[in-house]
Short mmCIF file of C-alpha atoms in Angstrom, two decimals:
data_model
loop_
_atom_site.label_atom_id
_atom_site.label_comp_id
_atom_site.label_asym_id
_atom_site.label_seq_id
_atom_site.Cartn_x
_atom_site.Cartn_y
_atom_site.Cartn_z
CA UNK A 1 -5.46 3.14 18.52
CA UNK A 2 -3.95 2.98 15.04
CA UNK A 3 -5.95 3.01 11.86
CA UNK A 4 -4.97 2.75 8.20
CA UNK A 5 -7.46 4.05 5.67
CA UNK A 6 -7.06 3.45 1.94
CA UNK A 7 -8.63 5.59 -0.74
CA UNK A 8 -8.46 6.11 -4.48
CA UNK A 9 -9.74 2.81 -5.77
CA UNK A 10 -12.20 2.59 -8.60
CA UNK A 11 -12.75 1.48 -12.17
CA UNK A 12 -10.24 2.46 -14.83
CA UNK A 13 -9.81 1.40 -18.44
CA UNK A 14 -6.80 -0.64 -19.56
CA UNK A 15 -3.83 1.62 -20.05
CA UNK A 16 -5.21 4.16 -17.63
CA UNK A 17 -3.86 5.42 -14.33
CA UNK A 18 -4.96 5.52 -10.74
CA UNK A 19 -3.39 6.72 -7.51
CA UNK A 20 -4.06 5.02 -4.21
CA UNK A 21 -3.50 6.68 -0.86
CA UNK A 22 -3.22 5.27 2.62
CA UNK A 23 -3.19 7.45 5.70
CA UNK A 24 -2.14 6.13 9.09
CA UNK A 25 -3.60 7.82 12.12
CA UNK A 26 -3.71 7.38 15.86
CA UNK A 27 -0.99 6.89 18.44
CA UNK A 28 2.13 6.47 16.30
CA UNK A 29 5.72 7.06 17.33
CA UNK A 30 7.45 6.02 14.15
CA UNK A 31 6.57 4.22 10.94
CA UNK A 32 9.34 2.07 9.55
CA UNK A 33 8.06 0.47 6.38
CA UNK A 34 4.81 0.76 4.49
CA UNK A 35 3.57 -1.31 1.63
CA UNK A 36 0.77 -2.24 -0.67
CA UNK A 37 -0.59 -5.73 -1.12
CA UNK A 38 -3.37 -6.97 -3.32
CA UNK A 39 -5.69 -9.91 -3.53
CA UNK A 40 -7.45 -10.81 -6.74
CA UNK A 41 -10.59 -12.98 -6.81
CA UNK A 42 -9.69 -16.59 -6.15
CA UNK A 43 -6.03 -15.80 -5.51
CA UNK A 44 -3.81 -15.32 -2.48
CA UNK A 45 -2.68 -11.94 -1.24
CA UNK A 46 0.60 -10.79 -2.77
CA UNK A 47 3.07 -7.98 -2.23
CA UNK A 48 2.79 -5.19 -4.77
CA UNK A 49 5.25 -2.59 -3.50
CA UNK A 50 7.14 -1.74 -0.34
CA UNK A 51 8.97 1.34 0.91
CA UNK A 52 11.17 1.89 3.97
CA UNK A 53 11.45 5.01 6.08
CA UNK A 54 14.63 5.85 4.19
CA UNK A 55 12.89 5.62 0.85
CA UNK A 56 14.19 2.28 -0.39
CA UNK A 57 11.61 0.55 -2.56
CA UNK A 58 10.89 -2.80 -4.05
CA UNK A 59 8.18 -4.03 -6.39
CA UNK A 60 6.60 -7.18 -7.61
CA UNK A 61 7.96 -8.12 -11.02
CA UNK A 62 4.49 -7.81 -12.49
CA UNK A 63 4.27 -4.09 -11.70
CA UNK A 64 7.85 -2.90 -12.17
CA UNK A 65 8.00 0.05 -14.52
CA UNK A 66 4.28 0.70 -14.17
CA UNK A 67 3.69 1.36 -10.47
CA UNK A 68 5.48 3.78 -8.16
CA UNK A 69 5.28 3.77 -4.39
CA UNK A 70 6.05 6.88 -2.36
CA UNK A 71 5.43 8.22 1.11
CA UNK A 72 4.99 11.45 2.99
CA UNK A 73 6.45 10.82 6.42
CA UNK A 74 5.08 14.06 7.85
CA UNK A 75 1.56 12.94 6.97
CA UNK A 76 2.06 9.23 7.73
CA UNK A 77 0.78 8.55 4.25
CA UNK A 78 1.85 6.15 1.53
CA UNK A 79 0.85 6.38 -2.12
CA UNK A 80 0.76 3.98 -5.02
CA UNK A 81 0.76 5.54 -8.47
CA UNK A 82 -0.48 2.95 -10.93
CA UNK A 83 0.05 3.53 -14.64
CA UNK A 84 -0.55 1.40 -17.71
CA UNK A 85 -3.12 -0.62 -15.82
CA UNK A 86 -4.02 -4.08 -17.04
CA UNK A 87 -7.01 -6.32 -16.34
CA UNK A 88 -4.77 -8.57 -14.27
CA UNK A 89 -4.26 -5.65 -11.87
CA UNK A 90 -7.87 -6.01 -10.76
CA UNK A 91 -7.84 -6.72 -7.04
CA UNK A 92 -8.52 -5.38 -3.60
CA UNK A 93 -5.48 -3.37 -2.59
CA UNK A 94 -4.47 -3.35 1.06
CA UNK A 95 -2.20 -0.93 2.86
CA UNK A 96 0.28 -2.22 5.43
CA UNK A 97 2.43 -0.39 7.96
CA UNK A 98 5.20 -1.57 10.26
CA UNK A 99 5.33 0.88 13.15
CA UNK A 100 6.04 1.50 16.80
CA UNK A 101 3.72 3.36 19.14
CA UNK A 102 6.44 4.53 21.57
CA UNK A 103 10.21 5.02 21.59
CA UNK A 104 10.91 1.56 22.98
CA UNK A 105 7.74 -0.09 21.86
CA UNK A 106 7.72 -3.24 19.82
CA UNK A 107 7.20 -3.22 16.09
CA UNK A 108 3.68 -4.00 15.02
CA UNK A 109 1.96 -4.64 11.71
CA UNK A 110 -1.27 -2.84 10.86
CA UNK A 111 -3.57 -3.31 7.90
CA UNK A 112 -6.17 -1.24 6.15
CA UNK A 113 -9.51 -2.65 5.09
CA UNK A 114 -8.71 -2.43 1.39
CA UNK A 115 -9.83 -0.52 -1.67
CA UNK A 116 -11.05 -2.14 -4.87
CA UNK A 117 -9.35 -1.50 -8.20
CA UNK A 118 -11.13 -2.79 -11.29
CA UNK A 119 -9.61 -2.84 -14.77
CA UNK A 120 -12.02 -4.40 -17.26
CA UNK A 121 -10.90 -6.50 -20.19
#
């Protein structure tokens, strides 16, 4: 069993900061990439940030310079530091992990249940 659990969501004023965490647990051999996605009301899910096992990152244009993704491989945890938050950042944020459960196991995608971030106008 593999489970991803997000935490850190909440309500923050425009210009404020928030840090999201996502911990992967269970039978895990290796995590390749982890990422954060978000889905705002009435909109489709979109990629926010992504990080590989080697530390390479990429971000949606809308969050570049404001958000920072990082990971602690020893803890199987990924973080999203969100600064200068805007109302348009309001969404449910989902954690994603691409991992294998054994040395020669196939790569699988796992998703957390999401954590809500609200930035009022």
